[in-house]
Tab-separated table of C-alpha atoms in Angstrom:
chain	number	residue	atom	x	y	z
T	181	MET	CA	157.911	-226.545	163.454
T	182	ARG	CA	156.961	-222.998	162.686
T	183	THR	CA	153.886	-222.304	160.660
T	184	SER	CA	153.048	-219.184	158.731
T	185	SER	CA	149.626	-218.967	160.286
T	186	LEU	CA	148.803	-216.487	163.017
T	187	LYS	CA	149.429	-218.002	166.448
T	188	VAL	CA	147.867	-215.557	168.854
T	189	LEU	CA	145.140	-212.954	168.565
T	190	LEU	CA	145.029	-210.759	171.632
T	191	ARG	CA	142.813	-207.726	172.161
T	192	SER	CA	144.624	-205.282	174.379
T	193	PHE	CA	145.364	-201.674	175.081
T	194	LEU	CA	148.611	-200.357	173.635
T	195	THR	CA	150.038	-197.422	175.530
T	196	PHE	CA	152.385	-195.165	173.586
T	197	GLY	CA	153.460	-192.022	175.430
T	198	ALA	CA	150.235	-190.588	176.823
T	199	VAL	CA	148.149	-192.256	174.134
T	200	ALA	CA	146.137	-195.396	174.823
T	201	VAL	CA	145.080	-197.245	171.720
T	202	HIS	CA	142.730	-200.191	171.607
T	203	THR	CA	144.374	-202.569	169.165
T	204	LEU	CA	144.333	-206.124	167.991
T	205	VAL	CA	147.855	-207.471	168.218
T	206	ALA	CA	148.808	-210.282	165.905
T	207	GLN	CA	151.898	-212.353	166.598
T	208	ALA	CA	152.933	-213.911	163.336
T	209	ASP	CA	155.730	-216.206	162.292
T	210	GLU	CA	158.950	-214.206	162.024
T	211	THR	CA	159.129	-215.048	158.328
T	212	THR	CA	155.766	-213.380	157.707
T	213	ALA	CA	156.334	-209.763	156.704
T	214	PRO	CA	153.707	-207.279	157.902
T	215	ARG	CA	151.493	-205.522	155.367
T	216	VAL	CA	151.660	-201.910	156.509
T	217	VAL	CA	149.458	-198.940	155.700
T	218	SER	CA	151.188	-195.716	156.701
T	219	ILE	CA	148.987	-192.714	157.477
T	220	GLY	CA	150.692	-189.367	157.956
T	221	GLY	CA	153.577	-187.867	156.027
T	222	ALA	CA	156.075	-187.989	158.893
T	223	VAL	CA	155.158	-191.586	159.727
T	224	THR	CA	155.781	-192.633	156.141
T	225	GLU	CA	159.095	-190.761	156.036
T	226	ILE	CA	160.251	-192.615	159.133
T	227	VAL	CA	159.336	-195.990	157.635
T	228	PHE	CA	161.393	-195.175	154.537
T	229	ALA	CA	164.284	-193.762	156.579
T	230	LEU	CA	164.423	-197.035	158.519
T	231	GLY	CA	164.654	-199.000	155.273
T	232	LYS	CA	161.350	-200.766	155.953
T	233	ASP	CA	159.452	-199.394	152.965
T	234	ASP	CA	159.245	-202.929	151.576
T	235	THR	CA	156.558	-203.564	154.195
T	236	LEU	CA	154.298	-200.793	152.879
T	237	VAL	CA	151.223	-201.715	150.862
T	238	ALA	CA	149.568	-198.264	150.880
T	239	ARG	CA	149.856	-194.731	152.227
T	240	ASP	CA	147.656	-191.670	152.702
T	241	THR	CA	147.481	-188.544	150.550
T	242	THR	CA	149.821	-186.533	152.792
T	243	SER	CA	152.609	-189.090	152.353
T	244	VAL	CA	154.418	-187.614	149.364
T	245	TYR	CA	158.042	-187.925	150.478
T	246	PRO	CA	160.207	-189.607	149.407
T	247	ALA	CA	158.985	-189.739	145.829
T	248	GLN	CA	158.808	-193.543	145.951
T	249	ALA	CA	155.945	-193.223	148.424
T	250	THR	CA	153.708	-191.754	145.739
T	251	HIS	CA	153.929	-195.029	143.797
T	252	LEU	CA	151.973	-196.782	146.554
T	253	PRO	CA	148.162	-196.989	146.530
T	254	ASP	CA	146.575	-193.914	148.126
T	255	VAL	CA	143.894	-194.656	150.765
T	256	GLY	CA	142.784	-191.021	151.062
T	257	TYR	CA	143.361	-187.889	153.097
T	258	MET	CA	144.362	-188.715	156.660
T	259	ARG	CA	141.603	-186.620	158.277
T	260	ALA	CA	138.880	-187.977	156.020
T	261	LEU	CA	139.634	-191.693	155.794
T	262	ALA	CA	137.135	-194.368	154.839
T	263	ALA	CA	137.614	-197.689	156.613
T	264	GLU	CA	136.731	-199.616	153.464
T	265	GLY	CA	139.533	-197.934	151.538
T	266	VAL	CA	142.137	-198.626	154.203
T	267	LEU	CA	141.110	-202.254	154.678
T	268	SER	CA	140.796	-202.923	150.939
T	269	VAL	CA	144.583	-203.334	150.616
T	270	GLY	CA	144.621	-206.120	153.209
T	271	PRO	CA	146.869	-204.585	155.882
T	272	THR	CA	148.017	-206.464	158.969
T	273	LEU	CA	149.342	-203.262	160.553
T	274	ILE	CA	148.280	-199.621	160.350
T	275	LEU	CA	150.758	-196.977	161.507
T	276	SER	CA	148.813	-193.754	161.846
T	277	ASP	CA	149.420	-190.163	162.827
T	278	ILE	CA	147.305	-189.341	165.865
T	279	GLY	CA	145.547	-186.628	163.881
T	280	ALA	CA	143.930	-189.145	161.528
T	281	GLY	CA	140.178	-189.568	161.401
T	282	PRO	CA	137.263	-189.271	161.416
T	283	PRO	CA	136.599	-191.011	164.765
T	284	GLU	CA	134.027	-193.398	163.309
T	285	THR	CA	136.592	-194.668	160.809
T	286	LEU	CA	139.127	-195.276	163.568
T	287	THR	CA	136.490	-197.186	165.518
T	288	VAL	CA	135.949	-199.544	162.570
T	289	LEU	CA	139.697	-200.001	162.099
T	290	LYS	CA	140.201	-200.758	165.798
T	291	ASP	CA	137.544	-203.469	165.569
T	292	ALA	CA	139.092	-205.079	162.487
T	293	ASP	CA	141.593	-207.949	162.527
T	294	VAL	CA	144.532	-205.580	162.099
T	295	SER	CA	146.964	-203.918	164.503
T	296	LEU	CA	146.422	-200.164	164.777
T	297	ILE	CA	149.159	-198.021	166.280
T	298	MET	CA	148.675	-194.283	166.707
T	299	VAL	CA	151.832	-192.169	166.546
T	300	PRO	CA	151.777	-188.996	168.696
T	301	GLU	CA	152.501	-185.545	167.350
T	302	ALA	CA	156.125	-184.460	167.740
T	303	ARG	CA	157.300	-180.877	168.041
T	304	ASP	CA	160.911	-181.303	169.109
T	305	GLY	CA	163.868	-183.605	168.727
T	306	ALA	CA	162.933	-185.803	171.666
T	307	GLY	CA	159.448	-186.337	170.255
T	308	ILE	CA	160.727	-187.226	166.805
T	309	ALA	CA	163.307	-189.614	168.291
T	310	LYS	CA	160.646	-191.313	170.402
T	311	ASN	CA	158.439	-191.862	167.351
T	312	ILE	CA	161.360	-193.242	165.356
T	313	ARG	CA	162.241	-195.719	168.105
T	314	HIS	CA	158.660	-196.909	168.498
T	315	ILE	CA	158.058	-197.342	164.788
T	316	GLY	CA	161.408	-199.108	164.511
T	317	ALA	CA	160.519	-201.515	167.325
T	318	THR	CA	157.141	-202.190	165.730
T	319	LEU	CA	158.741	-203.037	162.398
T	320	GLY	CA	161.616	-205.083	163.818
T	321	ALA	CA	164.213	-202.404	163.125
T	322	SER	CA	165.198	-201.276	166.618
T	323	GLN	CA	168.906	-201.038	165.855
T	324	GLN	CA	168.360	-198.887	162.773
T	325	ALA	CA	165.881	-196.800	164.722
T	326	GLU	CA	168.326	-196.108	167.544
T	327	THR	CA	170.949	-194.878	165.096
T	328	LEU	CA	168.453	-192.739	163.187
T	329	ALA	CA	166.834	-191.323	166.336
T	330	ASN	CA	170.166	-190.245	167.812
T	331	ARG	CA	171.278	-188.622	164.570
T	332	VAL	CA	168.009	-186.763	164.018
T	333	GLN	CA	167.910	-185.455	167.581
T	334	GLN	CA	171.533	-184.326	167.516
T	335	ASP	CA	171.178	-182.685	164.092
T	336	LEU	CA	168.068	-180.809	165.197
T	337	GLU	CA	169.752	-179.483	168.329
T	338	THR	CA	172.694	-178.320	166.217
T	339	SER	CA	170.396	-176.560	163.733
T	340	HIS	CA	168.514	-174.889	166.574
T	341	GLN	CA	171.652	-173.595	168.276
T	342	GLN	CA	173.030	-172.290	164.984
T	343	ALA	CA	169.711	-170.555	164.293
T	344	LEU	CA	169.777	-168.834	167.671
T	345	GLN	CA	173.323	-167.639	167.016
T	346	LYS	CA	172.272	-166.173	163.677
T	347	ALA	CA	169.279	-164.427	165.185
T	348	GLY	CA	171.257	-162.976	168.063
T	349	THR	CA	169.335	-160.262	169.886
T	350	SER	CA	167.318	-159.316	166.800
T	351	ARG	CA	164.891	-162.204	166.518
T	352	LYS	CA	162.249	-161.575	163.882
T	353	LYS	CA	158.524	-161.725	164.553
T	354	VAL	CA	156.967	-164.282	162.228
T	355	LEU	CA	153.284	-164.648	161.391
T	356	PHE	CA	152.399	-168.095	160.094
T	357	VAL	CA	149.383	-167.756	157.795
T	358	LEU	CA	147.543	-171.023	157.363
T	359	SER	CA	144.955	-169.537	155.023
T	360	ALA	CA	144.033	-166.187	153.499
T	361	GLN	CA	140.950	-167.326	151.638
T	362	GLY	CA	138.266	-164.700	151.295
T	363	GLY	CA	140.696	-162.094	152.580
T	364	ARG	CA	140.494	-163.470	156.101
T	365	ILE	CA	143.750	-164.403	157.802
T	366	MET	CA	143.858	-167.745	159.634
T	367	ALA	CA	147.059	-167.731	161.663
T	368	ALA	CA	149.016	-169.949	164.041
T	369	GLY	CA	148.992	-169.085	167.704
T	370	GLN	CA	150.736	-170.724	170.625
T	371	ASP	CA	150.965	-174.506	171.073
T	372	THR	CA	151.122	-175.252	167.337
T	373	ALA	CA	153.603	-177.014	165.072
T	374	ALA	CA	154.136	-173.691	163.286
T	375	GLN	CA	155.107	-171.948	166.506
T	376	ALA	CA	157.489	-174.783	167.361
T	377	MET	CA	159.242	-174.417	163.999
T	378	ILE	CA	159.439	-170.642	164.288
T	379	ASP	CA	161.048	-171.003	167.722
T	380	LEU	CA	163.501	-173.650	166.521
T	381	ALA	CA	164.558	-171.408	163.614
T	382	GLY	CA	165.305	-168.482	165.913
T	383	GLY	CA	162.156	-166.487	165.268
T	384	ILE	CA	159.335	-165.322	167.530
T	385	ASN	CA	155.728	-166.179	166.851
T	386	ALA	CA	153.989	-162.856	166.252
T	387	VAL	CA	150.784	-164.267	167.759
T	388	GLN	CA	150.803	-164.519	171.541
T	389	ALA	CA	147.123	-163.995	172.379
T	390	PHE	CA	145.664	-167.420	171.568
T	391	GLU	CA	146.449	-171.087	171.046
T	392	GLY	CA	145.890	-173.155	167.928
T	393	TYR	CA	144.962	-171.914	164.476
T	394	LYS	CA	142.330	-169.168	164.468
T	395	PRO	CA	141.135	-166.273	162.308
T	396	MET	CA	142.547	-162.873	163.243
T	397	THR	CA	141.005	-159.429	163.004
T	398	ASP	CA	142.742	-156.674	161.065
T	399	GLU	CA	143.410	-154.863	164.333
T	400	ALA	CA	145.022	-157.920	165.923
T	401	ILE	CA	147.354	-158.407	162.961
T	402	THR	CA	148.325	-154.717	163.010
T	403	LEU	CA	149.173	-155.021	166.704
T	404	ALA	CA	151.136	-158.235	166.076
T	405	ALA	CA	153.311	-156.287	163.613
T	406	PRO	CA	155.058	-159.275	162.003
T	407	ASP	CA	158.393	-158.765	160.267
T	408	VAL	CA	157.867	-161.858	158.129
T	409	ILE	CA	154.890	-163.794	156.781
T	410	LEU	CA	155.423	-167.567	156.657
T	411	MET	CA	153.153	-169.786	154.578
T	412	MET	CA	152.966	-173.281	153.171
T	413	ASP	CA	153.704	-173.511	149.461
T	414	ARG	CA	150.418	-175.192	148.647
T	415	GLY	CA	149.685	-174.205	145.054
T	416	GLY	CA	146.354	-174.508	143.303
T	417	SER	CA	143.221	-172.766	144.548
T	418	HIS	CA	144.583	-172.550	148.099
T	419	ASP	CA	147.495	-170.328	147.079
T	420	ILE	CA	147.613	-166.527	146.973
T	421	THR	CA	150.147	-164.340	145.201
T	422	ASP	CA	152.451	-162.077	147.175
T	423	GLU	CA	150.806	-159.059	145.572
T	424	ASP	CA	147.314	-160.119	146.612
T	425	LEU	CA	148.525	-161.143	150.054
T	426	PHE	CA	150.052	-157.783	150.883
T	427	ALA	CA	147.078	-155.965	149.394
T	428	LEU	CA	144.902	-157.341	152.195
T	429	PRO	CA	143.918	-154.545	154.612
T	430	ALA	CA	144.942	-156.729	157.552
T	431	LEU	CA	148.560	-156.829	156.380
T	432	GLN	CA	149.089	-153.516	154.606
T	433	SER	CA	150.462	-151.649	157.607
T	434	THR	CA	152.728	-154.438	158.892
T	435	PRO	CA	156.534	-154.377	158.584
T	436	ALA	CA	156.265	-157.585	156.545
T	437	ALA	CA	154.118	-155.844	153.926
T	438	GLN	CA	156.271	-152.753	153.859
T	439	ASN	CA	159.337	-154.901	153.167
T	440	LYS	CA	157.404	-157.433	151.017
T	441	THR	CA	158.783	-160.280	153.119
T	442	VAL	CA	156.971	-163.582	152.705
T	443	LEU	CA	158.489	-167.051	152.967
T	444	ARG	CA	156.876	-170.166	151.513
T	445	MET	CA	157.926	-173.719	152.306
T	446	ASN	CA	156.578	-177.164	151.563
T	447	GLY	CA	154.041	-177.997	154.272
T	448	LEU	CA	155.264	-181.510	155.058
T	449	TYR	CA	158.894	-180.372	155.127
T	450	LEU	CA	158.102	-177.396	157.363
T	451	LEU	CA	155.547	-178.866	159.768
T	452	GLY	CA	155.936	-182.633	159.454
T	453	PHE	CA	158.463	-183.057	162.273
T	454	GLY	CA	159.988	-186.129	160.695
T	455	PRO	CA	163.573	-187.125	159.863
T	456	ARG	CA	164.184	-183.981	157.752
T	457	THR	CA	163.273	-181.458	160.441
T	458	ALA	CA	166.854	-180.368	161.165
T	459	ASP	CA	167.235	-179.409	157.499
T	460	ALA	CA	163.904	-177.560	157.560
T	461	VAL	CA	165.011	-175.566	160.608
T	462	ALA	CA	168.298	-174.679	158.924
T	463	ASP	CA	166.507	-173.599	155.738
T	464	LEU	CA	163.977	-171.456	157.608
T	465	SER	CA	166.741	-169.873	159.680
T	466	ALA	CA	168.714	-169.081	156.521
T	467	ALA	CA	165.615	-167.526	154.944
T	468	LEU	CA	165.059	-165.371	158.032
T	469	TYR	CA	168.623	-164.312	158.786
T	470	GLY	CA	170.785	-165.273	155.827
T	471	GLU	CA	173.346	-168.012	155.382
């Protein structure tokens, strides 16, 4: 006879892509539903898209889509998690974006009696599809995951090709501004999610000189000469008006400032690289080049 008690506790290394994660794997009776904490907006979106949201017992602060996710208990910001908060909801499985932290919190979670699976960052259709399939297999929804992964990857490729056709030979130079606090521009260079989205939407990242997100000098921004400024629509104290943005000396002489061209999009929608990415690419392309 089956019992609802845990049958096997095995400490092992789980390899997912190039990521090795030390995890405690619990094999439970098939009638025992997992209690899942989802950390990372894209991870949570995938769980909902697979129809497995009934397994969720909590989520992190970045998990705000779909709206139903916000009804779940919030265990904190994904980069500043406290182990006590995550474990307080009694999870048996934690699905986490690889960017979660801090490291000491992850160490505590790895040592707890709960499975911890880290989901790699995705920046293209293949990466998103891979994450969907893995999360689906973890949650017992492989068939749904295969269907979703194929659709998302195909839709993203279609959006990308359409964006390139719109752009033609006149691709716009786009400067992604992560922050303009204190009048200092923090921008996205190469090897970033922002650059990946700009490329997919038919634009060209105006920053070629560095990788990651770094502050730029006024001279560097003038030389970059962006046609468009792209920002997250963050609101609150982190936001800056268009007027104040283009009044910054670093931007005043750029084509973007002269044409007052700034685009703002929801951060999770723009940079999440989840199931909605094809739509985000289409929307950014339309904003850059028209419908």
